[in-house]
Amino acid sequence: MKAQLLLISIFLGLAGISACAGQKAISEEKTADIWKDYPVGHIVFDDQAPETEGSKVYHRIVTHPQDYIAEQARTVLATLYDSPSDSIVPVDTIHYSLQDIEGVSAKDGGNGVVSIFYSTRHIEKSFAANDTAKLFFETRGVLLHELTHAYQLEPQGIGSYGTNRVFWAFIEGMADAVRVANGGFTPADRPKGGNYMDGYRTTGYFFVWLKDNKDKDFLRKFNRSTLEVVPWSFDGAIKYALGNEYDIDSLWHEYQVAVGDIQE
């Protein structure tokens, strides 16, 4: 009898796991479906360094750049917004170029026209061990980050990216949060310690922890907070997204304890 009960319990447990996985797959399919026809902008791909090894490697792993960029753009949009009916930053044109320069990648432009470069030298460094999977992983992650800059909303009433650290931390933190949320980093890439004002991965992993542990729609609500919280602040946006009982410093402390970076 005990053996029968154990088998039934195991069966029900597996059925539950299967059902959850199935529901997640259906949910992701529905999310992808509502964005499949969204106009992400006219994508102009420009290889300015075709003679470099980095360019040749890029074309081996990305055979249809415009389609690939559009696919990742829709992933970013689905992460930042609830639906195409939201107040979305309009992007008419994306100029994406491969360039033989130092650095990794960067986004420039605005008012509907965006430029993004990807360094062929960085491609070569990422492919130093001839690891195609590693290079593809890095290329997708970098693209997710830069495309987030194209489509994300911006804080209001606190200056600009170059004049206000809060503004800067939000922009770079959200870009890496979108990358983290879509599997663009590994767990080992999470920096230890720091502060939510450090931007990039330090802030990004924190935001995704809030999504995973406080509200599955956190990233979308935090992005939308820029329209509702003016002048914008981290604490005001946290209260907008999660409720007045929360504050940014307490949540950062809770996160640091949860990931083992500090002890209570």
Short mmCIF file of N, CA, C and O in Angstrom, two decimals, residues 125-209:
data_model
loop_
_atom_site.label_atom_id
_atom_site.label_comp_id
_atom_site.label_asym_id
_atom_site.label_seq_id
_atom_site.Cartn_x
_atom_site.Cartn_y
_atom_site.Cartn_z
N LYS A 125 38.20 38.33 -30.23
CA LYS A 125 38.59 37.96 -28.86
C LYS A 125 37.65 36.91 -28.28
O LYS A 125 38.08 35.97 -27.60
N SER A 126 36.37 37.07 -28.55
CA SER A 126 35.37 36.13 -28.03
C SER A 126 35.50 34.76 -28.68
O SER A 126 35.05 33.76 -28.13
N PHE A 127 36.11 34.72 -29.87
CA PHE A 127 36.24 33.47 -30.63
C PHE A 127 37.66 32.93 -30.55
O PHE A 127 38.05 32.05 -31.30
N ALA A 128 38.44 33.45 -29.61
CA ALA A 128 39.85 33.08 -29.52
C ALA A 128 40.06 31.58 -29.35
O ALA A 128 41.04 31.01 -29.84
N ALA A 129 39.13 30.92 -28.65
CA ALA A 129 39.26 29.47 -28.43
C ALA A 129 38.47 28.67 -29.47
O ALA A 129 38.24 27.47 -29.28
N ASN A 130 38.07 29.34 -30.54
CA ASN A 130 37.28 28.69 -31.60
C ASN A 130 35.99 28.06 -31.06
O ASN A 130 35.53 27.02 -31.54
N ASP A 131 35.41 28.71 -30.05
CA ASP A 131 34.18 28.22 -29.42
C ASP A 131 33.00 28.97 -30.01
O ASP A 131 32.67 30.08 -29.59
N THR A 132 32.36 28.35 -30.99
CA THR A 132 31.24 29.01 -31.69
C THR A 132 30.08 29.29 -30.73
O THR A 132 29.46 30.36 -30.80
N ALA A 133 29.78 28.35 -29.86
CA ALA A 133 28.67 28.52 -28.92
C ALA A 133 28.90 29.71 -28.00
O ALA A 133 27.99 30.50 -27.72
N LYS A 134 30.14 29.85 -27.54
CA LYS A 134 30.47 30.97 -26.66
C LYS A 134 30.32 32.30 -27.38
O LYS A 134 29.77 33.27 -26.83
N LEU A 135 30.78 32.36 -28.62
CA LEU A 135 30.67 33.59 -29.40
C LEU A 135 29.21 33.93 -29.67
O LEU A 135 28.80 35.09 -29.56
N PHE A 136 28.42 32.94 -30.03
CA PHE A 136 27.01 33.19 -30.30
C PHE A 136 26.30 33.69 -29.05
O PHE A 136 25.48 34.61 -29.11
N PHE A 137 26.62 33.10 -27.91
CA PHE A 137 26.06 33.52 -26.62
C PHE A 137 26.40 34.99 -26.33
O PHE A 137 25.54 35.78 -25.95
N GLU A 138 27.66 35.35 -26.55
CA GLU A 138 28.11 36.72 -26.31
C GLU A 138 27.46 37.69 -27.29
O GLU A 138 27.01 38.78 -26.91
N THR A 139 27.40 37.32 -28.54
CA THR A 139 26.82 38.18 -29.57
C THR A 139 25.36 38.47 -29.28
O THR A 139 24.91 39.63 -29.39
N ARG A 140 24.61 37.46 -28.89
CA ARG A 140 23.19 37.66 -28.57
C ARG A 140 23.04 38.53 -27.33
O ARG A 140 22.22 39.44 -27.29
N GLY A 141 23.86 38.27 -26.31
CA GLY A 141 23.77 39.05 -25.08
C GLY A 141 24.06 40.52 -25.29
O GLY A 141 23.34 41.40 -24.80
N VAL A 142 25.10 40.80 -26.05
CA VAL A 142 25.47 42.19 -26.35
C VAL A 142 24.35 42.87 -27.14
O VAL A 142 23.99 44.03 -26.88
N LEU A 143 23.76 42.15 -28.09
CA LEU A 143 22.68 42.71 -28.90
C LEU A 143 21.45 43.01 -28.06
O LEU A 143 20.81 44.07 -28.23
N LEU A 144 21.10 42.12 -27.13
CA LEU A 144 19.97 42.37 -26.24
C LEU A 144 20.17 43.65 -25.44
O LEU A 144 19.25 44.46 -25.28
N HIS A 145 21.38 43.84 -24.94
CA HIS A 145 21.70 45.04 -24.16
C HIS A 145 21.51 46.31 -25.00
O HIS A 145 20.83 47.25 -24.57
N GLU A 146 22.09 46.32 -26.18
CA GLU A 146 22.03 47.54 -27.00
C GLU A 146 20.62 47.81 -27.52
O GLU A 146 20.19 48.97 -27.61
N LEU A 147 19.89 46.76 -27.86
CA LEU A 147 18.52 46.95 -28.33
C LEU A 147 17.61 47.46 -27.21
O LEU A 147 16.65 48.19 -27.47
N THR A 148 17.93 47.08 -25.98
CA THR A 148 17.17 47.63 -24.85
C THR A 148 17.31 49.14 -24.82
O THR A 148 16.33 49.87 -24.58
N HIS A 149 18.50 49.64 -25.09
CA HIS A 149 18.70 51.09 -25.13
C HIS A 149 17.84 51.75 -26.22
O HIS A 149 17.45 52.91 -26.10
N ALA A 150 17.56 51.00 -27.28
CA ALA A 150 16.76 51.56 -28.36
C ALA A 150 15.29 51.69 -27.96
O ALA A 150 14.62 52.66 -28.34
N TYR A 151 14.78 50.73 -27.18
CA TYR A 151 13.35 50.66 -26.91
C TYR A 151 12.92 51.03 -25.48
O TYR A 151 11.73 51.20 -25.23
N GLN A 152 13.87 51.15 -24.55
CA GLN A 152 13.47 51.40 -23.18
C GLN A 152 13.01 52.84 -22.98
O GLN A 152 13.43 53.76 -23.69
N LEU A 153 12.13 53.04 -21.99
CA LEU A 153 11.71 54.38 -21.61
C LEU A 153 12.79 55.00 -20.73
O LEU A 153 13.64 54.29 -20.18
N GLU A 154 12.76 56.33 -20.58
CA GLU A 154 13.80 57.02 -19.83
C GLU A 154 13.20 57.83 -18.68
O GLU A 154 12.09 58.37 -18.80
N PRO A 155 13.92 57.95 -17.56
CA PRO A 155 13.46 58.75 -16.43
C PRO A 155 13.21 60.20 -16.84
O PRO A 155 13.89 60.73 -17.72
N GLN A 156 12.25 60.81 -16.16
CA GLN A 156 11.93 62.21 -16.44
C GLN A 156 12.18 63.07 -15.20
O GLN A 156 12.05 62.61 -14.08
N GLY A 157 12.54 64.32 -15.45
CA GLY A 157 12.67 65.29 -14.38
C GLY A 157 13.94 65.22 -13.57
O GLY A 157 14.04 65.84 -12.51
N ILE A 158 14.95 64.46 -14.06
CA ILE A 158 16.19 64.34 -13.27
C ILE A 158 17.44 64.54 -14.12
O ILE A 158 18.52 64.05 -13.79
N GLY A 159 17.31 65.24 -15.21
CA GLY A 159 18.48 65.46 -16.05
C GLY A 159 18.60 64.42 -17.15
O GLY A 159 17.60 63.95 -17.70
N SER A 160 19.82 64.01 -17.45
CA SER A 160 20.07 63.12 -18.58
C SER A 160 21.09 62.04 -18.23
O SER A 160 21.64 62.02 -17.14
N TYR A 161 21.33 61.18 -19.20
CA TYR A 161 22.29 60.08 -19.05
C TYR A 161 23.66 60.61 -18.63
O TYR A 161 24.33 60.03 -17.78
N GLY A 162 24.07 61.70 -19.23
CA GLY A 162 25.41 62.23 -18.97
C GLY A 162 25.52 63.15 -17.77
O GLY A 162 26.62 63.49 -17.36
N THR A 163 24.36 63.55 -17.21
CA THR A 163 24.41 64.53 -16.11
C THR A 163 23.93 63.99 -14.78
O THR A 163 24.13 64.64 -13.76
N ASN A 164 23.27 62.83 -14.76
CA ASN A 164 22.68 62.33 -13.53
C ASN A 164 22.96 60.85 -13.35
O ASN A 164 22.61 60.03 -14.21
N ARG A 165 23.59 60.50 -12.24
CA ARG A 165 23.97 59.10 -12.02
C ARG A 165 22.77 58.18 -11.84
O ARG A 165 22.81 57.01 -12.22
N VAL A 166 21.68 58.69 -11.27
CA VAL A 166 20.47 57.88 -11.10
C VAL A 166 19.92 57.50 -12.48
O VAL A 166 19.56 56.34 -12.72
N PHE A 167 19.86 58.48 -13.37
CA PHE A 167 19.41 58.25 -14.74
C PHE A 167 20.29 57.19 -15.39
O PHE A 167 19.80 56.21 -15.98
N TRP A 168 21.60 57.38 -15.30
CA TRP A 168 22.57 56.44 -15.90
C TRP A 168 22.41 55.03 -15.34
O TRP A 168 22.40 54.05 -16.09
N ALA A 169 22.28 54.91 -14.01
CA ALA A 169 22.16 53.59 -13.37
C ALA A 169 20.90 52.87 -13.81
O ALA A 169 20.91 51.65 -14.02
N PHE A 170 19.81 53.62 -13.97
CA PHE A 170 18.57 53.01 -14.47
C PHE A 170 18.76 52.49 -15.89
O PHE A 170 18.41 51.33 -16.19
N ILE A 171 19.31 53.32 -16.76
CA ILE A 171 19.46 52.95 -18.17
C ILE A 171 20.33 51.71 -18.33
O ILE A 171 19.95 50.73 -18.99
N GLU A 172 21.51 51.72 -17.74
CA GLU A 172 22.44 50.60 -17.90
C GLU A 172 22.00 49.38 -17.10
O GLU A 172 22.22 48.24 -17.51
N GLY A 173 21.36 49.62 -15.95
CA GLY A 173 20.85 48.50 -15.16
C GLY A 173 19.74 47.76 -15.87
O GLY A 173 19.71 46.53 -15.89
N MET A 174 18.82 48.50 -16.47
CA MET A 174 17.72 47.87 -17.20
C MET A 174 18.23 47.11 -18.42
O MET A 174 17.73 46.02 -18.74
N ALA A 175 19.22 47.66 -19.12
CA ALA A 175 19.75 46.99 -20.30
C ALA A 175 20.36 45.64 -19.94
O ALA A 175 20.14 44.64 -20.65
N ASP A 176 21.10 45.59 -18.85
CA ASP A 176 21.66 44.30 -18.44
C ASP A 176 20.60 43.41 -17.79
O ASP A 176 20.70 42.17 -17.86
N ALA A 177 19.57 44.00 -17.19
CA ALA A 177 18.47 43.19 -16.64
C ALA A 177 17.75 42.44 -17.75
O ALA A 177 17.43 41.25 -17.61
N VAL A 178 17.52 43.11 -18.86
CA VAL A 178 16.88 42.44 -20.00
C VAL A 178 17.78 41.32 -20.52
O VAL A 178 17.30 40.23 -20.85
N ARG A 179 19.08 41.57 -20.53
CA ARG A 179 20.02 40.53 -20.96
C ARG A 179 20.01 39.35 -19.99
O ARG A 179 19.95 38.19 -20.41
N VAL A 180 20.02 39.62 -18.69
CA VAL A 180 19.97 38.55 -17.68
C VAL A 180 18.67 37.76 -17.80
O VAL A 180 18.67 36.52 -17.81
N ALA A 181 17.55 38.49 -17.89
CA ALA A 181 16.23 37.85 -17.90
C ALA A 181 16.03 36.92 -19.10
O ALA A 181 15.24 35.99 -19.05
N ASN A 182 16.78 37.17 -20.18
CA ASN A 182 16.65 36.36 -21.38
C ASN A 182 17.83 35.43 -21.61
O ASN A 182 18.11 35.02 -22.75
N GLY A 183 18.52 35.09 -20.52
CA GLY A 183 19.59 34.12 -20.61
C GLY A 183 20.83 34.61 -21.30
O GLY A 183 21.61 33.82 -21.86
N GLY A 184 21.07 35.93 -21.26
CA GLY A 184 22.23 36.49 -21.95
C GLY A 184 23.49 36.54 -21.12
O GLY A 184 24.55 36.95 -21.62
N PHE A 185 23.39 36.18 -19.84
CA PHE A 185 24.55 36.03 -18.96
C PHE A 185 24.45 34.68 -18.27
O PHE A 185 23.38 34.06 -18.24
N THR A 186 25.54 34.25 -17.69
CA THR A 186 25.52 33.03 -16.87
C THR A 186 25.46 33.45 -15.40
O THR A 186 25.80 34.59 -15.06
N PRO A 187 25.07 32.54 -14.50
CA PRO A 187 25.08 32.88 -13.06
C PRO A 187 26.45 33.36 -12.58
O PRO A 187 26.53 34.22 -11.69
N ALA A 188 27.50 32.84 -13.17
CA ALA A 188 28.85 33.23 -12.77
C ALA A 188 29.18 34.67 -13.14
O ALA A 188 30.14 35.25 -12.62
N ASP A 189 28.39 35.27 -14.02
CA ASP A 189 28.65 36.65 -14.45
C ASP A 189 28.13 37.68 -13.45
O ASP A 189 28.39 38.87 -13.60
N ARG A 190 27.41 37.23 -12.42
CA ARG A 190 26.84 38.17 -11.46
C ARG A 190 27.94 38.74 -10.56
O ARG A 190 28.63 38.00 -9.87
N PRO A 191 28.10 40.08 -10.53
CA PRO A 191 29.11 40.67 -9.63
C PRO A 191 28.65 40.55 -8.18
O PRO A 191 27.45 40.61 -7.89
N LYS A 192 29.59 40.40 -7.28
CA LYS A 192 29.26 40.33 -5.85
C LYS A 192 29.34 41.72 -5.22
O LYS A 192 30.19 42.53 -5.60
N GLY A 193 28.47 41.96 -4.24
CA GLY A 193 28.51 43.21 -3.52
C GLY A 193 28.09 44.39 -4.37
O GLY A 193 27.26 44.28 -5.26
N GLY A 194 28.67 45.55 -4.08
CA GLY A 194 28.34 46.75 -4.82
C GLY A 194 27.07 47.41 -4.31
O GLY A 194 26.66 47.22 -3.17
N ASN A 195 26.43 48.14 -5.21
CA ASN A 195 25.24 48.90 -4.87
C ASN A 195 24.34 48.99 -6.11
O ASN A 195 24.85 48.94 -7.23
N TYR A 196 23.05 49.13 -5.91
CA TYR A 196 22.13 49.20 -7.04
C TYR A 196 22.40 50.41 -7.94
O TYR A 196 21.95 50.47 -9.08
N MET A 197 23.16 51.36 -7.44
CA MET A 197 23.52 52.53 -8.25
C MET A 197 24.73 52.27 -9.15
O MET A 197 25.17 53.14 -9.87
N ASP A 198 25.28 51.06 -9.10
CA ASP A 198 26.46 50.76 -9.90
C ASP A 198 26.14 50.49 -11.36
O ASP A 198 27.03 50.43 -12.20
N GLY A 199 24.85 50.29 -11.68
CA GLY A 199 24.45 50.06 -13.07
C GLY A 199 24.90 48.71 -13.60
O GLY A 199 25.37 47.84 -12.87
N TYR A 200 24.74 48.51 -14.89
CA TYR A 200 25.14 47.29 -15.59
C TYR A 200 24.73 46.01 -14.85
O TYR A 200 23.60 45.92 -14.36
N ARG A 201 25.61 45.02 -14.77
CA ARG A 201 25.22 43.72 -14.22
C ARG A 201 24.83 43.79 -12.74
O ARG A 201 23.92 43.08 -12.30
N THR A 202 25.51 44.65 -11.97
CA THR A 202 25.19 44.74 -10.54
C THR A 202 23.73 45.11 -10.35
O THR A 202 23.01 44.49 -9.55
N THR A 203 23.27 46.10 -11.07
CA THR A 203 21.88 46.52 -11.00
C THR A 203 20.97 45.54 -11.73
O THR A 203 19.86 45.23 -11.27
N GLY A 204 21.43 45.04 -12.86
CA GLY A 204 20.61 44.15 -13.68
C GLY A 204 20.23 42.87 -12.98
O GLY A 204 19.06 42.44 -13.03
N TYR A 205 21.18 42.22 -12.34
CA TYR A 205 20.86 40.98 -11.61
C TYR A 205 19.90 41.25 -10.45
O TYR A 205 19.04 40.43 -10.15
N PHE A 206 20.04 42.39 -9.81
CA PHE A 206 19.13 42.79 -8.73
C PHE A 206 17.71 42.94 -9.26
O PHE A 206 16.74 42.43 -8.68
N PHE A 207 17.56 43.63 -10.40
CA PHE A 207 16.24 43.80 -10.98
C PHE A 207 15.59 42.46 -11.33
O PHE A 207 14.40 42.26 -11.13
N VAL A 208 16.39 41.55 -11.87
CA VAL A 208 15.84 40.24 -12.24
C VAL A 208 15.49 39.44 -10.99
O VAL A 208 14.50 38.68 -10.98
N TRP A 209 16.26 39.59 -9.93
CA TRP A 209 15.91 38.94 -8.65
C TRP A 209 14.56 39.46 -8.16
O TRP A 209 13.73 38.68 -7.68
#
